[in-house]
Coordinates of C-alpha atoms in Angstrom, one line a residue:
Chain A
M888 CA 0.0 0.0 0.0
S889 CA 1.2 3.5 -0.7
V890 CA -0.3 7.0 -0.7
S891 CA 0.7 9.9 -2.8
V892 CA 1.8 13.3 -1.4
R893 CA -1.2 14.8 -3.1
E894 CA -3.6 12.5 -1.3
L895 CA -1.9 13.2 2.0
L896 CA -2.4 16.9 1.3
K897 CA -6.0 16.4 0.5
D898 CA -6.7 14.4 3.6
K899 CA -4.6 16.2 6.2
S900 CA -3.4 19.6 5.1
K901 CA -5.7 21.4 7.5
E902 CA -5.0 19.2 10.5
L903 CA -1.3 19.2 10.0
E904 CA -1.2 22.8 9.0
L905 CA 0.8 22.0 5.9
E906 CA 1.7 24.8 3.5
L907 CA 3.3 24.0 0.2
L908 CA 6.3 26.1 -0.4
A909 CA 7.8 24.6 -3.6
G910 CA 8.1 21.5 -5.7
E911 CA 4.5 21.2 -6.8
A912 CA 5.6 19.2 -9.7
G913 CA 6.4 16.3 -7.4
L914 CA 3.0 15.9 -5.7
E915 CA 2.5 12.5 -7.3
R916 CA 5.5 11.1 -5.4
K917 CA 4.6 8.1 -3.4
L918 CA 4.9 7.5 0.4
T919 CA 5.5 3.9 0.9
V920 CA 6.5 3.5 4.5
A921 CA 4.7 4.8 7.6
D922 CA 7.6 6.5 9.1
V923 CA 9.6 9.8 8.9
N924 CA 13.3 10.6 9.1
R925 CA 14.8 13.6 10.9
C926 CA 17.6 14.3 8.5
G927 CA 20.2 15.8 10.8
L928 CA 22.8 13.2 10.2
A929 CA 22.3 13.5 6.4
L930 CA 22.8 17.2 6.6
S931 CA 26.1 16.7 8.4
G932 CA 27.1 14.6 5.4
Y933 CA 26.6 11.1 6.7
F934 CA 24.5 9.2 4.2
D935 CA 25.1 5.6 5.2
Y936 CA 21.8 3.9 6.1
F937 CA 20.0 7.0 4.9
V938 CA 16.2 6.2 4.5
S939 CA 15.3 8.1 1.4
E940 CA 11.8 6.6 1.1
R941 CA 10.6 8.3 4.2
I942 CA 9.2 11.8 4.7
Q943 CA 12.2 14.0 5.7
V944 CA 11.6 16.3 8.6
L945 CA 13.5 19.4 9.7
G946 CA 13.1 20.6 13.2
N947 CA 14.6 23.4 15.2
A948 CA 18.0 21.7 15.5
E949 CA 18.4 20.9 11.8
V950 CA 17.3 24.4 10.7
R951 CA 19.8 26.0 13.2
Y952 CA 22.5 23.7 11.9
L953 CA 21.8 24.7 8.3
K954 CA 21.9 28.3 9.3
N955 CA 25.4 28.0 10.6
L956 CA 26.7 26.5 7.4
G957 CA 28.5 28.5 4.8
A958 CA 26.5 29.3 1.6
K959 CA 28.5 26.8 -0.6
E960 CA 28.4 24.0 2.0
K961 CA 24.7 24.5 2.5
E962 CA 24.0 24.2 -1.2
A963 CA 26.1 21.1 -1.5
V964 CA 24.6 19.2 1.3
L965 CA 21.0 20.1 0.3
E966 CA 21.8 19.1 -3.3
K967 CA 23.0 15.7 -1.9
L968 CA 19.8 15.3 0.2
F969 CA 17.3 16.2 -2.5
S970 CA 19.1 14.1 -5.2
R971 CA 18.3 11.0 -3.1
N972 CA 14.8 10.8 -4.5
I973 CA 13.1 11.7 -1.2
P974 CA 9.2 11.9 -1.4
M975 CA 8.8 15.2 0.5
L976 CA 10.4 17.4 3.1
V977 CA 8.7 19.3 5.9
V978 CA 10.1 22.2 8.0
C979 CA 8.4 22.3 11.4
R980 CA 7.7 24.9 14.0
G981 CA 6.9 27.5 11.4
L982 CA 10.6 27.9 10.8
P983 CA 11.6 29.5 7.5
A984 CA 12.8 27.3 4.7
T985 CA 16.0 28.8 3.3
R986 CA 16.3 29.9 -0.3
E987 CA 18.6 26.9 -0.9
I988 CA 15.9 24.4 0.2
I989 CA 13.4 26.0 -2.1
K990 CA 15.9 26.0 -5.0
A991 CA 16.8 22.4 -4.5
A992 CA 13.1 21.4 -4.2
K993 CA 12.3 23.1 -7.5
R994 CA 15.3 21.5 -9.2
H995 CA 14.5 18.0 -8.1
K996 CA 10.7 18.4 -8.1
V997 CA 10.4 17.4 -4.5
P998 CA 7.5 19.0 -2.6
V999 CA 8.6 21.0 0.4
F1000 CA 6.1 22.1 3.1
K1001 CA 6.1 24.2 6.2
T1002 CA 4.0 23.6 9.3
R1003 CA 3.5 25.5 12.5
M1004 CA 3.2 22.3 14.5
S1005 CA 6.0 21.3 16.8
T1006 CA 8.3 18.6 15.3
T1007 CA 7.3 15.9 17.8
K1008 CA 3.6 16.5 17.5
F1009 CA 3.8 16.6 13.7
I1010 CA 5.8 13.3 13.6
G1011 CA 3.2 11.6 15.8
E1012 CA 0.3 12.8 13.8
I1013 CA 1.7 12.0 10.4
I1014 CA 2.8 8.5 11.4
N1015 CA -0.7 7.8 12.7
Y1016 CA -2.2 8.9 9.5
L1017 CA 0.2 6.9 7.4
E1018 CA -0.2 3.7 9.4
E1019 CA -4.0 4.0 9.1
T1020 CA -3.9 4.7 5.4
M1021 CA -1.5 2.0 4.6
A1022 CA -3.1 -0.7 6.8
P1023 CA -4.7 -3.7 5.2
K1024 CA -8.4 -3.2 4.6
A1025 CA -11.4 -5.3 4.0
R1026 CA -15.1 -4.9 3.6
V1027 CA -17.6 -7.4 5.0
H1028 CA -21.3 -7.9 4.8
G1029 CA -22.6 -7.6 8.3
V1030 CA -23.6 -5.2 11.1
L1031 CA -21.2 -3.8 13.8
V1032 CA -22.6 -2.9 17.1
D1033 CA -21.0 -1.7 20.3
V1034 CA -22.5 -3.8 23.1
Y1035 CA -21.4 -2.9 26.6
G1036 CA -18.1 -1.7 25.1
V1037 CA -17.5 -4.9 23.1
G1038 CA -17.5 -4.5 19.3
V1039 CA -19.8 -7.3 18.1
L1040 CA -19.8 -8.0 14.4
L1041 CA -23.1 -9.8 13.3
M1042 CA -22.7 -11.9 10.2
G1043 CA -24.9 -14.1 8.2
K1044 CA -26.9 -14.4 5.0
S1045 CA -29.1 -11.6 3.7
G1046 CA -32.4 -11.7 5.5
V1047 CA -31.4 -13.7 8.5
G1048 CA -32.1 -10.8 10.8
K1049 CA -28.9 -9.0 11.5
S1050 CA -30.3 -5.5 11.2
E1051 CA -33.4 -6.4 13.2
C1052 CA -31.1 -7.7 15.9
A1053 CA -29.0 -4.5 15.8
L1054 CA -32.2 -2.4 16.1
D1055 CA -33.2 -4.4 19.1
L1056 CA -29.7 -3.8 20.6
V1057 CA -29.9 -0.1 19.9
K1058 CA -33.3 0.0 21.6
R1059 CA -31.7 -1.7 24.6
G1060 CA -29.2 1.1 24.9
H1061 CA -26.3 -0.1 22.7
R1062 CA -24.7 1.7 19.8
L1063 CA -24.7 1.1 16.1
V1064 CA -21.5 1.5 14.2
A1065 CA -22.3 0.2 10.7
D1066 CA -25.2 -1.6 9.1
D1067 CA -24.9 -3.8 6.0
L1068 CA -21.4 -2.9 4.9
V1069 CA -18.6 -2.8 7.5
E1070 CA -15.3 -1.3 6.5
L1071 CA -12.4 -2.9 8.4
I1072 CA -8.8 -1.9 8.8
K1073 CA -6.1 -4.0 10.5
A1074 CA -4.4 -1.6 12.9
S1075 CA -2.1 -4.4 14.2
D1076 CA -1.9 -8.2 14.3
K1077 CA -4.6 -8.3 17.0
H1078 CA -6.5 -5.1 16.3
L1079 CA -9.2 -4.8 13.7
F1080 CA -11.3 -1.7 13.6
G1081 CA -14.6 -1.3 11.9
F1082 CA -16.5 1.7 10.7
P1083 CA -19.3 2.5 8.3
Q1084 CA -19.1 3.4 4.6
P1085 CA -19.4 7.2 4.8
L1086 CA -22.6 7.3 2.7
L1087 CA -24.3 4.8 5.0
R1088 CA -23.3 6.3 8.4
F1089 CA -26.2 6.2 10.9
Y1090 CA -28.5 4.3 8.5
L1091 CA -30.1 0.9 9.1
E1092 CA -32.2 -1.1 6.8
V1093 CA -35.0 -3.2 8.2
R1094 CA -37.2 -5.4 6.0
G1095 CA -40.7 -4.1 5.9
L1096 CA -39.7 -0.8 7.5
G1097 CA -37.2 0.5 5.0
I1098 CA -34.1 2.6 5.7
V1099 CA -34.1 4.5 9.0
N1100 CA -31.7 7.0 10.5
I1101 CA -30.6 5.8 14.0
K1102 CA -29.1 9.1 15.0
E1103 CA -32.3 11.0 14.3
L1104 CA -34.5 8.4 15.9
F1105 CA -32.5 7.5 19.0
G1106 CA -30.0 10.4 19.4
V1107 CA -26.3 10.6 18.7
G1108 CA -25.6 8.5 21.8
A1109 CA -27.0 5.5 20.0
T1110 CA -24.2 5.6 17.4
R1111 CA -20.5 5.3 17.2
D1112 CA -18.0 6.3 14.5
R1113 CA -15.7 3.3 14.8
K1114 CA -15.1 0.4 17.1
R1115 CA -12.6 -2.4 17.5
V1116 CA -14.1 -5.7 16.5
E1117 CA -13.8 -8.2 19.4
L1118 CA -16.5 -10.8 18.8
V1119 CA -18.1 -12.3 15.7
V1120 CA -21.6 -13.6 16.0
K1121 CA -22.6 -15.7 13.0
M1122 CA -26.4 -15.9 12.7
E1123 CA -27.9 -18.8 10.7
E1124 CA -31.3 -20.3 10.3
W1125 CA -32.0 -23.0 12.8
D1126 CA -31.0 -26.4 11.3
E1127 CA -32.7 -29.3 12.9
K1128 CA -30.0 -31.7 11.8
K1129 CA -27.1 -29.6 13.1
S1130 CA -26.1 -29.8 16.8
Y1131 CA -25.3 -26.5 18.4
E1132 CA -22.9 -25.6 21.2
R1133 CA -24.6 -26.6 24.5
V1134 CA -21.9 -26.0 27.1
G1135 CA -19.5 -23.5 25.5
L1136 CA -16.4 -25.8 25.8
I1137 CA -15.5 -25.5 22.1
E1138 CA -13.9 -22.2 21.2
Q1139 CA -14.7 -20.9 17.7
F1140 CA -12.7 -18.4 15.8
H1141 CA -13.4 -16.3 12.7
E1142 CA -10.5 -14.9 10.8
I1143 CA -10.6 -11.6 9.0
L1144 CA -7.4 -10.1 7.5
E1145 CA -5.4 -12.8 9.4
V1146 CA -6.8 -11.5 12.7
K1147 CA -8.3 -14.3 14.8
L1148 CA -11.5 -13.2 16.4
P1149 CA -13.6 -15.2 18.9
A1150 CA -16.8 -16.3 17.3
L1151 CA -20.2 -17.8 18.1
T1152 CA -22.8 -19.4 15.9
I1153 CA -26.3 -18.6 16.9
P1154 CA -29.2 -20.4 15.4
V1155 CA -32.1 -18.1 14.6
K1156 CA -35.7 -19.2 15.0
P1157 CA -38.9 -17.0 15.0
G1158 CA -39.5 -15.8 18.5
R1159 CA -36.0 -16.3 19.7
N1160 CA -34.6 -13.1 21.1
I1161 CA -31.2 -12.8 19.6
A1162 CA -30.4 -9.4 21.1
I1163 CA -30.4 -10.8 24.6
I1164 CA -28.2 -13.6 23.5
V1165 CA -25.7 -11.2 21.9
E1166 CA -25.8 -9.0 25.1
V1167 CA -24.9 -12.0 27.2
A1168 CA -22.2 -13.1 24.8
A1169 CA -20.6 -9.7 25.1
M1170 CA -20.8 -9.7 28.8
Q1171 CA -19.5 -13.3 28.9
G1172 CA -16.5 -12.1 26.8
R1173 CA -15.7 -9.4 29.2
L1174 CA -15.9 -11.7 32.2
K1175 CA -13.5 -14.0 30.4
K1176 CA -11.1 -11.2 29.8
M1177 CA -11.2 -10.4 33.5
G1178 CA -10.2 -14.0 34.2
Y1179 CA -13.6 -15.5 35.1
S1180 CA -14.9 -18.5 33.4
S1181 CA -18.3 -19.9 34.4
L1182 CA -17.3 -23.3 33.0
D1183 CA -14.2 -23.5 35.2
E1184 CA -16.3 -22.7 38.2
L1185 CA -18.9 -25.3 37.3
E1186 CA -16.3 -27.9 36.7
K1187 CA -14.8 -27.2 40.1
N1188 CA -18.1 -27.5 41.9
I1189 CA -18.8 -30.8 40.2
Q1190 CA -15.4 -32.0 41.3
I1191 CA -16.0 -30.9 44.9
K1192 CA -19.3 -32.7 45.1
M1193 CA -17.7 -35.9 43.6
D1194 CA -14.9 -35.8 46.1
K1195 CA -17.3 -35.4 49.0
E1196 CA -19.4 -38.4 48.0
K1197 CA -16.4 -40.7 47.5
Chain B
M459 CA -20.2 -18.2 -12.2
A460 CA -21.8 -16.0 -14.8
E461 CA -20.9 -12.4 -15.5
L462 CA -22.8 -9.5 -17.1
E463 CA -21.3 -6.1 -18.0
I464 CA -23.8 -3.5 -18.5
E465 CA -24.2 0.3 -18.6
I466 CA -26.6 2.2 -16.5
K467 CA -28.9 4.0 -19.0
N468 CA -31.6 5.8 -17.0
K469 CA -31.2 9.5 -16.4
L470 CA -31.1 9.4 -12.6
G471 CA -28.7 6.5 -12.4
L472 CA -28.9 4.0 -9.6
H473 CA -30.7 6.3 -7.2
L474 CA -32.8 5.1 -4.3
R475 CA -35.8 3.9 -6.2
A476 CA -33.8 2.3 -9.0
A477 CA -31.7 0.5 -6.3
A478 CA -34.9 -0.7 -4.6
T479 CA -36.3 -2.0 -8.0
L480 CA -33.0 -3.8 -8.6
V481 CA -32.9 -5.5 -5.2
K482 CA -36.5 -6.7 -5.7
I483 CA -35.2 -8.6 -8.7
T484 CA -32.0 -9.9 -7.3
T485 CA -33.6 -11.2 -4.1
Q486 CA -35.9 -13.4 -6.1
F487 CA -33.0 -15.6 -7.0
K488 CA -31.2 -18.1 -4.9
C489 CA -27.7 -17.5 -6.5
E490 CA -25.3 -15.1 -4.9
I491 CA -25.0 -11.8 -6.8
F492 CA -22.2 -9.3 -6.5
I493 CA -21.9 -5.9 -8.3
K494 CA -18.6 -4.4 -9.2
K495 CA -17.9 -0.8 -10.1
D496 CA -14.2 -0.1 -10.6
E497 CA -12.5 -1.4 -7.4
D498 CA -15.7 -1.5 -5.4
E499 CA -17.7 -4.7 -5.0
V500 CA -21.0 -4.9 -3.1
N501 CA -23.6 -7.5 -2.4
G502 CA -26.3 -7.3 -5.2
K503 CA -29.0 -8.2 -2.7
S504 CA -28.3 -5.4 -0.3
I505 CA -29.9 -2.1 -1.1
M506 CA -27.5 -0.2 1.2
G507 CA -24.5 -1.7 -0.7
I508 CA -26.0 -0.8 -4.1
M509 CA -26.5 2.7 -2.9
T510 CA -22.9 3.2 -2.0
L511 CA -21.9 2.5 -5.6
A512 CA -23.6 5.9 -6.5
A513 CA -23.6 4.7 -10.1
A514 CA -24.7 7.6 -12.3
Q515 CA -26.0 7.4 -15.9
G516 CA -23.3 6.0 -18.2
T517 CA -21.5 4.0 -15.4
K518 CA -20.4 0.5 -16.4
L519 CA -21.2 -2.2 -13.8
I520 CA -20.3 -5.9 -13.7
F521 CA -22.8 -8.3 -12.2
K522 CA -21.4 -11.6 -11.0
A523 CA -23.8 -14.4 -10.2
T524 CA -23.0 -17.8 -8.7
G525 CA -25.6 -20.5 -8.2
A526 CA -28.1 -22.7 -9.9
D527 CA -30.2 -19.9 -11.3
E528 CA -27.3 -17.5 -12.2
K529 CA -28.2 -17.3 -15.9
E530 CA -31.9 -16.4 -15.3
A531 CA -30.9 -13.9 -12.7
L532 CA -28.5 -12.1 -15.0
E533 CA -31.1 -12.2 -17.8
K534 CA -33.7 -10.5 -15.5
I535 CA -31.1 -7.9 -14.4
R536 CA -30.2 -7.1 -18.0
E537 CA -33.9 -6.6 -18.8
I538 CA -34.5 -4.2 -15.9
V539 CA -31.4 -2.2 -16.6
E540 CA -32.1 -2.0 -20.3
N541 CA -35.7 -1.0 -19.4
K542 CA -34.3 1.9 -17.4
F543 CA -35.8 0.4 -14.2
G544 CA -39.3 1.2 -15.7
E545 CA -38.6 4.9 -15.2
G546 CA -39.1 5.8 -18.9
Q547 CA -36.1 8.1 -19.1

C-alpha cells in the first residue's frame, strides 16, 4: 500500500497545517512507509543507512545547523539530500525554509512544506495517518454494534435478521457503528477496527420498514463512529440436523485479514430473542477477559461434590 | 459463475428507487450476486450496498452471479437495466 503526497495533502493539510512552499511538480510522489526521518545526520554529510523513502523532517536543531553552514556548503549538502529521491520534506515549528531548500526542491521536483506544528507533534500525527492509510483493509457484509463496550460483528446471510437484531440492541441502549457494509482496517496483528461506509453512516435497513436513521431516531448517543471488532456472531437459520454448542467448551474463531476473532454461531428461530443472547455473549466475553470462566467454576463445583461423595 | 457487464442507462442513475427495484429482482433468485464498479464490489441483494456505488447514468457495472439460477438472474437484471428500471427516461 502506498499513498501519494497529493492524497496526504487532500486528507490532512488542514489538520497538519501543511503549507506547500515549492516542488508542486512532485506531488505525485509516493509515500511507501509509515515513518519519517529527521535528516540531521544526512545534513552533516553522513548518508550511510539513509532512509530516502521516508518523509524528511527538519526541526529546530536541523534548521539552526543549516543556518550556521556557509553558503556553498549548505547548497552542496541540500543538493545531496534532494538528489536521493526523497518523497517530500517538511520544515516544522513555522521555521523559515531557506532559499537553498526552495531552489533544490524546484530543481528535483520534491514537494517542500512548512507547518506551524512542533516537530514531535507533527511526527506523531503523520505516522498515525500513514499507518492507518496503509493498513490492510477489507469490507464485510454484516452489522457492527458496540455492546457494553464490546465490538460485536453480526454476520450471516441476507435476510437472516442481522439488522433487526441491531435495532433491538440499539433500543436496549447499545450503539450502532455500521449496518450492512462494514469497512475494516487492520491496525495491528490483533486489532481490527470497523467503521461505516461514509454514505451509510447512521442508516439501518430493516425489511418491511425501510431505511431508518438511527441518529435522528435514538439520538447521537446510539451511534458510534468506529469500534474495535472483538466478537463475531454468526447468525444462521436453525437447522434441525445440526447440533449447536450446548456447554461452551469449544472455542470458535473467525479470521478476517489474518486477525483471529472469537466467534459464536447462533441459530435463529422465529420468536427467539437474539439481542439478549448477543448481550450475554458480550458480557461473557468481558468476564473471560477479567479472568472469570463460568465453565471452570462449574467444573470445580462438580469435582468438589464428587470428592465429598467418595 | 456468470458475468454481465452493463451500462446504466436511465437518467437518474442507480438512485434510491432504482436500487430498490433492482434489489427486488436480485432477491428473487437463490444465487449469490455481486456488483462491481471499478474497485468497489458490493452484495447485489443489499440495497445499502448498491446505494454506495452511486452509479450515475453511463456507469459500467459488472454483475457476477454464482448459483443454480445464475443465468436467469443475469437475464432479468439485463432486462430491468435496459428497461431503465421502468422509469421511462
